PDB file of C-alpha atoms in Angstrom:
ATOM      1  CA  MET W  23       5.885  -7.036  15.735  1.00 70.00           C
ATOM      2  CA  SER W  24       5.809  -5.221  19.196  1.00 77.00           C
ATOM      3  CA  GLU W  25       4.022  -6.904  22.117  1.00 80.00           C
ATOM      4  CA  ARG W  26       1.524  -3.980  22.025  1.00 83.00           C
ATOM      5  CA  LEU W  27       0.675  -4.786  18.406  1.00 89.00           C
ATOM      6  CA  ALA W  28       0.289  -8.486  18.983  1.00 88.00           C
ATOM      7  CA  GLU W  29      -2.157  -7.749  21.766  1.00 89.00           C
ATOM      8  CA  ARG W  30      -4.234  -5.588  19.432  1.00 93.00           C
ATOM      9  CA  GLU W  31      -4.353  -8.066  16.473  1.00 94.00           C
ATOM     10  CA  ASN W  32      -7.154 -10.220  15.422  1.00 95.00           C
ATOM     11  CA  ARG W  33      -7.122 -12.111  12.191  1.00 97.00           C
ATOM     12  CA  THR W  34     -10.085 -13.422  10.121  1.00 97.00           C
ATOM     13  CA  THR W  35     -10.569 -14.938   6.695  1.00 97.00           C
ATOM     14  CA  VAL W  36     -13.414 -13.891   4.536  1.00 97.00           C
ATOM     15  CA  LYS W  37     -14.271 -15.089   0.917  1.00 95.00           C
ATOM     16  CA  VAL W  38     -14.422 -11.921  -1.227  1.00 93.00           C
ATOM     17  CA  SER W  39     -14.548 -11.913  -5.117  1.00 89.00           C
ATOM     18  CA  GLY W  40     -13.583 -15.506  -5.011  1.00 91.00           C
ATOM     19  CA  ALA W  41     -10.503 -14.855  -3.050  1.00 94.00           C
ATOM     20  CA  SER W  42      -9.866 -16.179   0.327  1.00 97.00           C
ATOM     21  CA  THR W  43      -8.860 -12.943   1.989  1.00 98.00           C
ATOM     22  CA  ALA W  44      -6.854 -12.683   5.229  1.00 98.00           C
ATOM     23  CA  VAL W  45      -7.934  -9.693   7.346  1.00 98.00           C
ATOM     24  CA  PHE W  46      -5.871  -8.279  10.121  1.00 98.00           C
ATOM     25  CA  THR W  47      -7.580  -6.002  12.635  1.00 98.00           C
ATOM     26  CA  TYR W  48      -5.794  -3.970  15.096  1.00 97.00           C
ATOM     27  CA  GLU W  49      -8.055  -2.721  17.901  1.00 95.00           C
ATOM     28  CA  PRO W  50      -7.427   0.552  19.557  1.00 94.00           C
ATOM     29  CA  VAL W  51      -5.968   0.855  23.046  1.00 91.00           C
ATOM     30  CA  GLY W  52      -6.355   3.832  25.312  1.00 79.00           C
ATOM     31  CA  ALA W  53      -9.104   5.442  23.418  1.00 70.00           C
ATOM     32  CA  ASP W  54     -11.274   8.185  24.750  1.00 73.00           C
ATOM     33  CA  PRO W  55     -14.730   6.391  25.505  1.00 72.00           C
ATOM     34  CA  SER W  56     -16.539   9.670  24.961  1.00 69.00           C
ATOM     35  CA  ARG W  57     -15.396  10.129  21.353  1.00 78.00           C
ATOM     36  CA  PRO W  58     -16.179   7.594  18.351  1.00 81.00           C
ATOM     37  CA  THR W  59     -13.238   5.410  17.337  1.00 89.00           C
ATOM     38  CA  THR W  60     -11.759   6.132  14.085  1.00 95.00           C
ATOM     39  CA  THR W  61     -11.384   3.093  11.826  1.00 97.00           C
ATOM     40  CA  ILE W  62      -8.934   2.991   8.903  1.00 98.00           C
ATOM     41  CA  LEU W  63      -9.174   0.525   6.074  1.00 98.00           C
ATOM     42  CA  ALA W  64      -5.586   0.236   4.770  1.00 98.00           C
ATOM     43  CA  VAL W  65      -4.321  -1.267   1.440  1.00 98.00           C
ATOM     44  CA  HIS W  66      -0.687  -2.088   1.169  1.00 98.00           C
ATOM     45  CA  GLY W  67       1.686  -1.859  -1.902  1.00 97.00           C
ATOM     46  CA  PHE W  68       2.860  -4.144  -4.678  1.00 97.00           C
ATOM     47  CA  ARG W  69       4.600  -7.389  -3.496  1.00 95.00           C
ATOM     48  CA  GLY W  70       3.975  -6.325   0.221  1.00 95.00           C
ATOM     49  CA  THR W  71       1.608  -7.572   2.857  1.00 97.00           C
ATOM     50  CA  HIS W  72      -0.131  -5.888   5.700  1.00 97.00           C
ATOM     51  CA  HIS W  73       3.149  -6.271   7.696  1.00 95.00           C
ATOM     52  CA  GLY W  74       4.572  -3.387   5.820  1.00 96.00           C
ATOM     53  CA  LEU W  75       2.150  -0.883   7.412  1.00 97.00           C
ATOM     54  CA  LEU W  76       2.510  -2.114  10.946  1.00 97.00           C
ATOM     55  CA  ARG W  77       4.984   0.634  12.144  1.00 97.00           C
ATOM     56  CA  ILE W  78       2.410   3.135  11.289  1.00 98.00           C
ATOM     57  CA  VAL W  79      -0.199   1.172  13.097  1.00 97.00           C
ATOM     58  CA  ASP W  80       1.867   1.030  16.184  1.00 96.00           C
ATOM     59  CA  GLU W  81       2.187   4.819  16.148  1.00 96.00           C
ATOM     60  CA  LEU W  82      -1.574   5.237  16.265  1.00 96.00           C
ATOM     61  CA  PRO W  83      -2.689   3.003  19.163  1.00 95.00           C
ATOM     62  CA  ARG W  84      -5.987   4.792  19.590  1.00 94.00           C
ATOM     63  CA  VAL W  85      -7.112   4.138  15.967  1.00 96.00           C
ATOM     64  CA  ARG W  86      -8.714   0.867  14.689  1.00 97.00           C
ATOM     65  CA  PHE W  87      -6.814  -0.482  11.614  1.00 98.00           C
ATOM     66  CA  ILE W  88      -8.361  -3.078   9.288  1.00 98.00           C
ATOM     67  CA  MET W  89      -5.737  -4.366   6.922  1.00 98.00           C
ATOM     68  CA  PRO W  90      -6.174  -7.156   4.419  1.00 98.00           C
ATOM     69  CA  ASP W  91      -3.514  -8.907   2.443  1.00 98.00           C
ATOM     70  CA  LEU W  92      -4.314  -8.100  -1.269  1.00 98.00           C
ATOM     71  CA  PRO W  93      -5.539 -11.036  -3.214  1.00 97.00           C
ATOM     72  CA  GLY W  94      -2.470 -12.769  -4.690  1.00 97.00           C
ATOM     73  CA  PHE W  95      -0.128 -11.656  -1.747  1.00 97.00           C
ATOM     74  CA  GLY W  96       0.532 -12.626   1.852  1.00 97.00           C
ATOM     75  CA  ALA W  97      -1.882 -14.931   3.517  1.00 97.00           C
ATOM     76  CA  SER W  98      -4.657 -14.166   0.852  1.00 97.00           C
ATOM     77  CA  GLY W  99      -5.541 -16.372  -2.087  1.00 96.00           C
ATOM     78  CA  MET W 100      -6.132 -15.417  -5.638  1.00 96.00           C
ATOM     79  CA  PHE W 101      -9.092 -14.073  -7.584  1.00 94.00           C
ATOM     80  CA  ALA W 102     -10.885 -17.112  -8.902  1.00 84.00           C
ATOM     81  CA  PRO W 103     -11.818 -16.286 -11.678  1.00 84.00           C
ATOM     82  CA  GLY W 104     -10.610 -12.818 -12.601  1.00 86.00           C
ATOM     83  CA  GLU W 105      -7.537 -11.048 -13.487  1.00 93.00           C
ATOM     84  CA  HIS W 106      -5.596  -9.218 -10.947  1.00 96.00           C
ATOM     85  CA  SER W 107      -6.384  -5.695 -12.377  1.00 97.00           C
ATOM     86  CA  ILE W 108      -7.166  -2.420 -10.872  1.00 97.00           C
ATOM     87  CA  ALA W 109     -10.901  -2.892 -11.757  1.00 96.00           C
ATOM     88  CA  GLU W 110     -10.961  -6.355  -9.998  1.00 97.00           C
ATOM     89  CA  TYR W 111      -9.079  -4.985  -6.946  1.00 97.00           C
ATOM     90  CA  GLY W 112     -11.639  -2.195  -6.874  1.00 97.00           C
ATOM     91  CA  ASP W 113     -14.498  -4.569  -6.899  1.00 97.00           C
ATOM     92  CA  TRP W 114     -12.920  -6.789  -4.156  1.00 97.00           C
ATOM     93  CA  LEU W 115     -12.299  -3.761  -1.998  1.00 98.00           C
ATOM     94  CA  GLY W 116     -15.959  -2.504  -2.109  1.00 97.00           C
ATOM     95  CA  ALA W 117     -17.240  -6.188  -1.467  1.00 97.00           C
ATOM     96  CA  LEU W 118     -14.766  -6.429   1.548  1.00 98.00           C
ATOM     97  CA  ALA W 119     -16.014  -3.233   2.975  1.00 98.00           C
ATOM     98  CA  ASP W 120     -19.539  -4.524   2.686  1.00 97.00           C
ATOM     99  CA  VAL W 121     -18.700  -7.829   4.166  1.00 97.00           C
ATOM    100  CA  LEU W 122     -16.966  -6.092   7.133  1.00 97.00           C
ATOM    101  CA  GLY W 123     -19.744  -3.691   7.496  1.00 97.00           C
ATOM    102  CA  LEU W 124     -17.569  -0.491   7.147  1.00 97.00           C
ATOM    103  CA  GLY W 125     -19.566   2.633   6.642  1.00 96.00           C
ATOM    104  CA  PRO W 126     -18.704   5.993   4.890  1.00 96.00           C
ATOM    105  CA  GLU W 127     -17.144   7.174   8.159  1.00 95.00           C
ATOM    106  CA  THR W 128     -14.257   4.852   7.669  1.00 97.00           C
ATOM    107  CA  VAL W 129     -11.054   6.316   6.511  1.00 97.00           C
ATOM    108  CA  LEU W 130      -9.627   4.671   3.299  1.00 98.00           C
ATOM    109  CA  LEU W 131      -5.760   4.489   3.123  1.00 98.00           C
ATOM    110  CA  GLY W 132      -3.548   3.252   0.263  1.00 98.00           C
ATOM    111  CA  HIS W 133       0.187   2.961   0.145  1.00 98.00           C
ATOM    112  CA  SER W 134       2.032   2.939  -3.338  1.00 98.00           C
ATOM    113  CA  PHE W 135       0.185   0.476  -5.491  1.00 98.00           C
ATOM    114  CA  GLY W 136      -2.576   0.605  -2.965  1.00 98.00           C
ATOM    115  CA  SER W 137      -2.925   4.407  -3.533  1.00 98.00           C
ATOM    116  CA  ILE W 138      -3.921   3.464  -7.090  1.00 98.00           C
ATOM    117  CA  VAL W 139      -6.429   0.835  -5.915  1.00 98.00           C
ATOM    118  CA  VAL W 140      -8.133   2.926  -3.448  1.00 98.00           C
ATOM    119  CA  SER W 141      -8.250   6.303  -5.580  1.00 98.00           C
ATOM    120  CA  HIS W 142      -9.788   4.354  -8.494  1.00 98.00           C
ATOM    121  CA  PHE W 143     -12.481   2.719  -6.265  1.00 98.00           C
ATOM    122  CA  LEU W 144     -13.474   5.992  -4.869  1.00 98.00           C
ATOM    123  CA  ALA W 145     -13.714   7.601  -8.351  1.00 97.00           C
ATOM    124  CA  ALA W 146     -15.949   4.740  -9.251  1.00 97.00           C
ATOM    125  CA  HIS W 147     -18.019   4.849  -5.986  1.00 97.00           C
ATOM    126  CA  PRO W 148     -18.134   8.541  -4.924  1.00 96.00           C
ATOM    127  CA  GLY W 149     -19.403   8.862  -1.290  1.00 95.00           C
ATOM    128  CA  ARG W 150     -18.579   5.274  -0.275  1.00 97.00           C
ATOM    129  CA  PHE W 151     -15.898   6.616   2.062  1.00 97.00           C
ATOM    130  CA  THR W 152     -15.586  10.228   2.903  1.00 93.00           C
ATOM    131  CA  ARG W 153     -11.887  10.623   3.865  1.00 97.00           C
ATOM    132  CA  LEU W 154      -8.819   9.351   1.988  1.00 98.00           C
ATOM    133  CA  VAL W 155      -5.090   8.950   2.924  1.00 98.00           C
ATOM    134  CA  LEU W 156      -2.447   8.258   0.069  1.00 98.00           C
ATOM    135  CA  VAL W 157       1.018   7.309   1.406  1.00 98.00           C
ATOM    136  CA  ASN W 158       3.817   7.559  -1.478  1.00 98.00           C
ATOM    137  CA  PRO W 159       0.944   7.866  -3.922  1.00 98.00           C
ATOM    138  CA  ILE W 160       1.645   6.838  -7.422  1.00 98.00           C
ATOM    139  CA  SER W 161       0.886  10.231  -9.245  1.00 97.00           C
ATOM    140  CA  ALA W 162       2.212   9.856 -12.883  1.00 96.00           C
ATOM    141  CA  PRO W 163       2.283   7.151 -15.666  1.00 94.00           C
ATOM    142  CA  ALA W 164       4.999   4.633 -14.945  1.00 93.00           C
ATOM    143  CA  LEU W 165       5.504   4.047 -18.708  1.00 89.00           C
ATOM    144  CA  GLU W 166       6.341   7.821 -19.308  1.00 88.00           C
ATOM    145  CA  GLY W 167       9.077  10.041 -18.249  1.00 80.00           C
ATOM    146  CA  PRO W 168      12.400   9.056 -16.472  1.00 78.00           C
ATOM    147  CA  GLN W 169      11.010   5.742 -15.006  1.00 83.00           C
ATOM    148  CA  ALA W 170       9.671   4.393 -18.345  1.00 90.00           C
ATOM    149  CA  ILE W 171      12.728   2.250 -19.262  1.00 92.00           C
ATOM    150  CA  LEU W 172      13.010   0.838 -15.709  1.00 90.00           C
ATOM    151  CA  SER W 173       9.217   0.058 -15.783  1.00 93.00           C
ATOM    152  CA  ARG W 174       9.632  -1.820 -19.130  1.00 94.00           C
ATOM    153  CA  LEU W 175      12.669  -3.671 -17.776  1.00 94.00           C
ATOM    154  CA  ALA W 176      10.851  -4.772 -14.596  1.00 94.00           C
ATOM    155  CA  GLU W 177       7.723  -5.806 -16.621  1.00 96.00           C
ATOM    156  CA  PHE W 178      10.210  -8.008 -18.841  1.00 96.00           C
ATOM    157  CA  TYR W 179      11.645  -9.466 -15.670  1.00 96.00           C
ATOM    158  CA  TYR W 180       8.137 -10.443 -14.375  1.00 96.00           C
ATOM    159  CA  TRP W 181       7.041 -11.648 -17.791  1.00 96.00           C
ATOM    160  CA  GLY W 182      10.148 -13.762 -18.295  1.00 97.00           C
ATOM    161  CA  ALA W 183       9.826 -15.336 -14.820  1.00 96.00           C
ATOM    162  CA  ALA W 184       6.218 -16.301 -15.590  1.00 96.00           C
ATOM    163  CA  ARG W 185       7.331 -18.086 -18.822  1.00 96.00           C
ATOM    164  CA  LEU W 186      10.473 -19.912 -17.598  1.00 96.00           C
ATOM    165  CA  PRO W 187      10.153 -23.474 -16.144  1.00 96.00           C
ATOM    166  CA  ALA W 188       8.330 -23.198 -12.723  1.00 95.00           C
ATOM    167  CA  SER W 189      11.461 -23.872 -10.564  1.00 95.00           C
ATOM    168  CA  VAL W 190      13.694 -21.556 -12.448  1.00 97.00           C
ATOM    169  CA  GLY W 191      11.041 -18.610 -12.736  1.00 96.00           C
ATOM    170  CA  THR W 192      10.128 -18.919  -9.056  1.00 96.00           C
ATOM    171  CA  ALA W 193      13.678 -18.926  -7.931  1.00 96.00           C
ATOM    172  CA  LEU W 194      14.369 -15.890 -10.077  1.00 96.00           C
ATOM    173  CA  LEU W 195      11.430 -13.946  -8.516  1.00 96.00           C
ATOM    174  CA  ARG W 196      12.392 -14.975  -4.954  1.00 95.00           C
ATOM    175  CA  SER W 197      16.178 -14.525  -5.343  1.00 96.00           C
ATOM    176  CA  ARG W 198      17.494 -12.992  -2.293  1.00 96.00           C
ATOM    177  CA  ALA W 199      20.041 -11.139  -4.360  1.00 96.00           C
ATOM    178  CA  VAL W 200      17.433  -9.423  -6.355  1.00 94.00           C
ATOM    179  CA  VAL W 201      15.275  -8.678  -3.355  1.00 96.00           C
ATOM    180  CA  ARG W 202      18.321  -7.283  -1.579  1.00 96.00           C
ATOM    181  CA  LEU W 203      19.275  -5.102  -4.621  1.00 94.00           C
ATOM    182  CA  MET W 204      15.679  -3.697  -4.663  1.00 94.00           C
ATOM    183  CA  SER W 205      15.852  -3.012  -0.918  1.00 96.00           C
ATOM    184  CA  GLU W 206      19.164  -1.200  -1.045  1.00 96.00           C
ATOM    185  CA  ALA W 207      17.979   0.937  -3.928  1.00 93.00           C
ATOM    186  CA  MET W 208      14.732   2.032  -2.068  1.00 95.00           C
ATOM    187  CA  ALA W 209      16.183   2.666   1.477  1.00 97.00           C
ATOM    188  CA  LYS W 210      17.453   6.103   2.259  1.00 97.00           C
ATOM    189  CA  THR W 211      18.170   5.985   5.719  1.00 96.00           C
ATOM    190  CA  ARG W 212      21.775   5.729   6.860  1.00 95.00           C
ATOM    191  CA  ASN W 213      20.797   4.230  10.233  1.00 97.00           C
ATOM    192  CA  THR W 214      22.523   0.722  10.118  1.00 97.00           C
ATOM    193  CA  GLN W 215      19.943  -0.920  12.431  1.00 97.00           C
ATOM    194  CA  LEU W 216      16.992   0.531  10.440  1.00 97.00           C
ATOM    195  CA  ARG W 217      18.442  -0.505   7.122  1.00 97.00           C
ATOM    196  CA  ALA W 218      19.134  -4.072   8.572  1.00 97.00           C
ATOM    197  CA  PHE W 219      15.325  -4.170   9.734  1.00 97.00           C
ATOM    198  CA  ILE W 220      14.056  -3.001   6.197  1.00 97.00           C
ATOM    199  CA  HIS W 221      16.191  -5.634   4.413  1.00 97.00           C
ATOM    200  CA  ALA W 222      14.942  -8.287   6.831  1.00 97.00           C
ATOM    201  CA  GLN W 223      11.212  -7.255   6.225  1.00 97.00           C
ATOM    202  CA  HIS W 224      11.793  -7.359   2.533  1.00 97.00           C
ATOM    203  CA  GLN W 225      13.338 -10.781   2.577  1.00 96.00           C
ATOM    204  CA  GLU W 226      10.629 -12.140   4.639  1.00 95.00           C
ATOM    205  CA  HIS W 227       7.642 -10.676   2.945  1.00 95.00           C
ATOM    206  CA  PHE W 228       8.536  -9.596  -0.542  1.00 95.00           C
ATOM    207  CA  SER W 229       8.215 -13.118  -1.982  1.00 94.00           C
ATOM    208  CA  GLU W 230       4.835 -13.788  -0.454  1.00 96.00           C
ATOM    209  CA  PHE W 231       2.900 -13.952  -3.751  1.00 96.00           C
ATOM    210  CA  ALA W 232       0.590 -16.607  -4.974  1.00 95.00           C
ATOM    211  CA  THR W 233       1.747 -17.501  -8.473  1.00 96.00           C
ATOM    212  CA  ARG W 234       4.127 -16.035 -11.042  1.00 96.00           C
ATOM    213  CA  GLU W 235       1.147 -15.279 -13.277  1.00 96.00           C
ATOM    214  CA  SER W 236      -0.881 -13.435 -10.777  1.00 96.00           C
ATOM    215  CA  LEU W 237       2.280 -11.406  -9.796  1.00 97.00           C
ATOM    216  CA  LEU W 238       2.714 -10.521 -13.482  1.00 97.00           C
ATOM    217  CA  GLU W 239      -0.909  -9.361 -13.827  1.00 97.00           C
ATOM    218  CA  SER W 240      -0.522  -7.264 -10.561  1.00 97.00           C
ATOM    219  CA  PHE W 241       2.556  -5.571 -11.812  1.00 97.00           C
ATOM    220  CA  ARG W 242       1.093  -4.801 -15.168  1.00 97.00           C
ATOM    221  CA  ALA W 243      -1.943  -3.235 -13.182  1.00 97.00           C
ATOM    222  CA  SER W 244       0.630  -1.164 -11.249  1.00 97.00           C
ATOM    223  CA  ILE W 245       2.308   0.334 -14.281  1.00 96.00           C
ATOM    224  CA  SER W 246      -0.915   0.823 -16.259  1.00 96.00           C
ATOM    225  CA  HIS W 247      -2.545   3.184 -13.903  1.00 97.00           C
ATOM    226  CA  HIS W 248      -1.962   5.944 -11.361  1.00 97.00           C
ATOM    227  CA  ALA W 249      -3.823   7.925  -8.926  1.00 98.00           C
ATOM    228  CA  ALA W 250      -3.732  11.371 -10.869  1.00 97.00           C
ATOM    229  CA  GLU W 251      -5.802   9.590 -13.543  1.00 97.00           C
ATOM    230  CA  VAL W 252      -8.901  10.017 -11.474  1.00 98.00           C
ATOM    231  CA  ALA W 253      -7.937  13.382  -9.568  1.00 98.00           C
ATOM    232  CA  GLU W 254     -10.828  15.274 -10.552  1.00 97.00           C
ATOM    233  CA  GLN W 255     -13.246  12.594  -9.435  1.00 97.00           C
ATOM    234  CA  LEU W 256     -11.966  12.530  -5.937  1.00 98.00           C
ATOM    235  CA  ASP W 257     -14.391  15.121  -4.254  1.00 95.00           C
ATOM    236  CA  LEU W 258     -13.460  14.364  -0.618  1.00 96.00           C
ATOM    237  CA  PRO W 259     -10.800  15.429   1.862  1.00 97.00           C
ATOM    238  CA  VAL W 260      -7.564  13.705   0.760  1.00 98.00           C
ATOM    239  CA  LEU W 261      -4.248  13.560   2.699  1.00 98.00           C
ATOM    240  CA  LEU W 262      -1.068  13.030   0.603  1.00 98.00           C
ATOM    241  CA  ILE W 263       2.069  11.783   2.486  1.00 98.00           C
ATOM    242  CA  ALA W 264       5.120  12.187   0.088  1.00 98.00           C
ATOM    243  CA  GLY W 265       8.782  11.346   0.555  1.00 98.00           C
ATOM    244  CA  GLU W 266      11.203  14.124  -0.582  1.00 98.00           C
ATOM    245  CA  ARG W 267      13.536  11.657  -2.108  1.00 97.00           C
ATOM    246  CA  ASP W 268      11.023   9.179  -3.523  1.00 97.00           C
ATOM    247  CA  GLU W 269      12.016   7.953  -6.907  1.00 94.00           C
ATOM    248  CA  VAL W 270       8.982   5.641  -7.481  1.00 94.00           C
ATOM    249  CA  ALA W 271       6.370   8.415  -6.556  1.00 96.00           C
ATOM    250  CA  ALA W 272       8.323  11.618  -7.411  1.00 96.00           C
ATOM    251  CA  LEU W 273       7.480  14.643  -5.327  1.00 97.00           C
ATOM    252  CA  PRO W 274       7.061  16.831  -8.258  1.00 97.00           C
ATOM    253  CA  ASP W 275       4.324  14.416  -9.485  1.00 97.00           C
ATOM    254  CA  VAL W 276       2.672  14.486  -6.108  1.00 98.00           C
ATOM    255  CA  ARG W 277       2.644  18.207  -5.959  1.00 98.00           C
ATOM    256  CA  ARG W 278       0.772  18.256  -9.212  1.00 98.00           C
ATOM    257  CA  LEU W 279      -1.649  15.757  -7.959  1.00 98.00           C
ATOM    258  CA  HIS W 280      -2.160  17.846  -4.898  1.00 98.00           C
ATOM    259  CA  ALA W 281      -2.911  20.934  -7.060  1.00 98.00           C
ATOM    260  CA  ARG W 282      -5.618  18.960  -8.993  1.00 98.00           C
ATOM    261  CA  LEU W 283      -7.508  17.593  -6.187  1.00 98.00           C
ATOM    262  CA  ALA W 284     -10.475  19.402  -4.948  1.00 95.00           C
ATOM    263  CA  ASP W 285      -9.717  19.213  -1.134  1.00 96.00           C
ATOM    264  CA  SER W 286      -6.261  17.900  -0.245  1.00 97.00           C
ATOM    265  CA  ARG W 287      -3.411  18.438   2.207  1.00 98.00           C
ATOM    266  CA  LEU W 288       0.165  17.548   1.376  1.00 98.00           C
ATOM    267  CA  THR W 289       2.711  16.449   3.938  1.00 98.00           C
ATOM    268  CA  VAL W 290       6.224  16.134   2.614  1.00 98.00           C
ATOM    269  CA  ILE W 291       8.687  14.142   4.839  1.00 98.00           C
ATOM    270  CA  PRO W 292      12.371  15.217   4.419  1.00 98.00           C
ATOM    271  CA  GLY W 293      15.114  12.709   3.660  1.00 97.00           C
ATOM    272  CA  VAL W 294      12.764   9.628   2.909  1.00 98.00           C
ATOM    273  CA  GLY W 295      12.108   7.923  -0.380  1.00 97.00           C
ATOM    274  CA  HIS W 296       9.499   5.314  -1.134  1.00 97.00           C
ATOM    275  CA  LEU W 297       9.567   3.633   2.225  1.00 98.00           C
ATOM    276  CA  ILE W 298       7.804   6.029   4.496  1.00 98.00           C
ATOM    277  CA  HIS W 299       6.063   3.223   6.123  1.00 98.00           C
ATOM    278  CA  TYR W 300       9.326   1.735   7.276  1.00 98.00           C
ATOM    279  CA  GLU W 301      11.610   4.826   7.712  1.00 98.00           C
ATOM    280  CA  THR W 302       9.428   7.574   8.980  1.00 98.00           C
ATOM    281  CA  PRO W 303       6.252   6.132  10.539  1.00 98.00           C
ATOM    282  CA  GLY W 304       6.250   8.728  13.284  1.00 98.00           C
ATOM    283  CA  PRO W 305       5.789  11.708  10.979  1.00 98.00           C
ATOM    284  CA  ALA W 306       3.219   9.887   8.811  1.00 98.00           C
ATOM    285  CA  ALA W 307       1.158   8.881  11.833  1.00 98.00           C
ATOM    286  CA  ALA W 308       1.153  12.551  13.028  1.00 98.00           C
ATOM    287  CA  ALA W 309      -0.032  13.885   9.684  1.00 98.00           C
ATOM    288  CA  ILE W 310      -2.709  11.003   9.689  1.00 98.00           C
ATOM    289  CA  ALA W 311      -3.779  11.927  13.406  1.00 97.00           C
ATOM    290  CA  GLU W 312      -4.024  15.470  12.422  1.00 96.00           C
ATOM    291  CA  PHE W 313      -6.116  14.819   9.307  1.00 97.00           C
ATOM    292  CA  ILE W 314      -8.408  12.571  11.305  1.00 94.00           C
ATOM    293  CA  GLN W 315      -8.976  15.277  13.834  1.00 89.00           C
ATOM    294  CA  GLU W 316      -9.616  18.019  11.265  1.00 79.00           C
ATOM    295  CA  ALA W 317     -11.654  16.185   8.752  1.00 51.00           C
ATOM    296  CA  PRO W 318     -15.482  16.035   9.129  1.00 57.00           C
ATOM    297  CA  ALA W 319     -16.843  12.791  10.436  1.00 46.00           C
TER     298      ALA W 319
END
């Protein structure tokens, strides 16, 4: 974390939907006092934590970011009771926004799995927020098309790990070799220093999950839904930020989602895949800044 980010960070813990939720707020610096400060509520992806979005936060110092760790990940606890489903995550998100006093002027952002959570939430609660940003949005069924076999294999991996003896299953899920294989597959940059940073981030944070069972539930939620399911219900300005080489949220699927949305903009970042938040935070932040300026308050 940069020194500037460390100075901006405040951490709190709130109880929401039975889950002890760690909330990290990054206050703006150098903001224009004559203009209202924009607040972005950001939801990270599967097996991630708020750390994954910090490079984008650092590129937008005049914006207030509020970033919780999803229940079951990072410093947050699990739902108690409740399944780690899209519906449960949506209920949690709404309750969290209420607890934090976030009004409709707040910009809602979701990355990858987070894009499913936030889009389904807004479909169920129209008008709760009035602007939406989806980064690497999951825009097609994971269990159909070219990714179906890989999705089923991954589900078997999480299912098997949840049923093995605890020490064996946990070791399998937190295997450095498996995490590195995943990281190598997703990283597209040829910059050796950046690749090393990405691999280090995945090794440090990819295994910060609560239990094997909650991880399996969250994974099943991630492959059972997608943002395009609710496209026609998203009647608000939406910014889509897609990676040209994304194999998880494929660009043709994102383009189809773009065409179905009532009011959307699409930014395609060349040469990057599913790790926009790590590899190209500058272009992503520039698109977000432009969207914030043009969208109605």
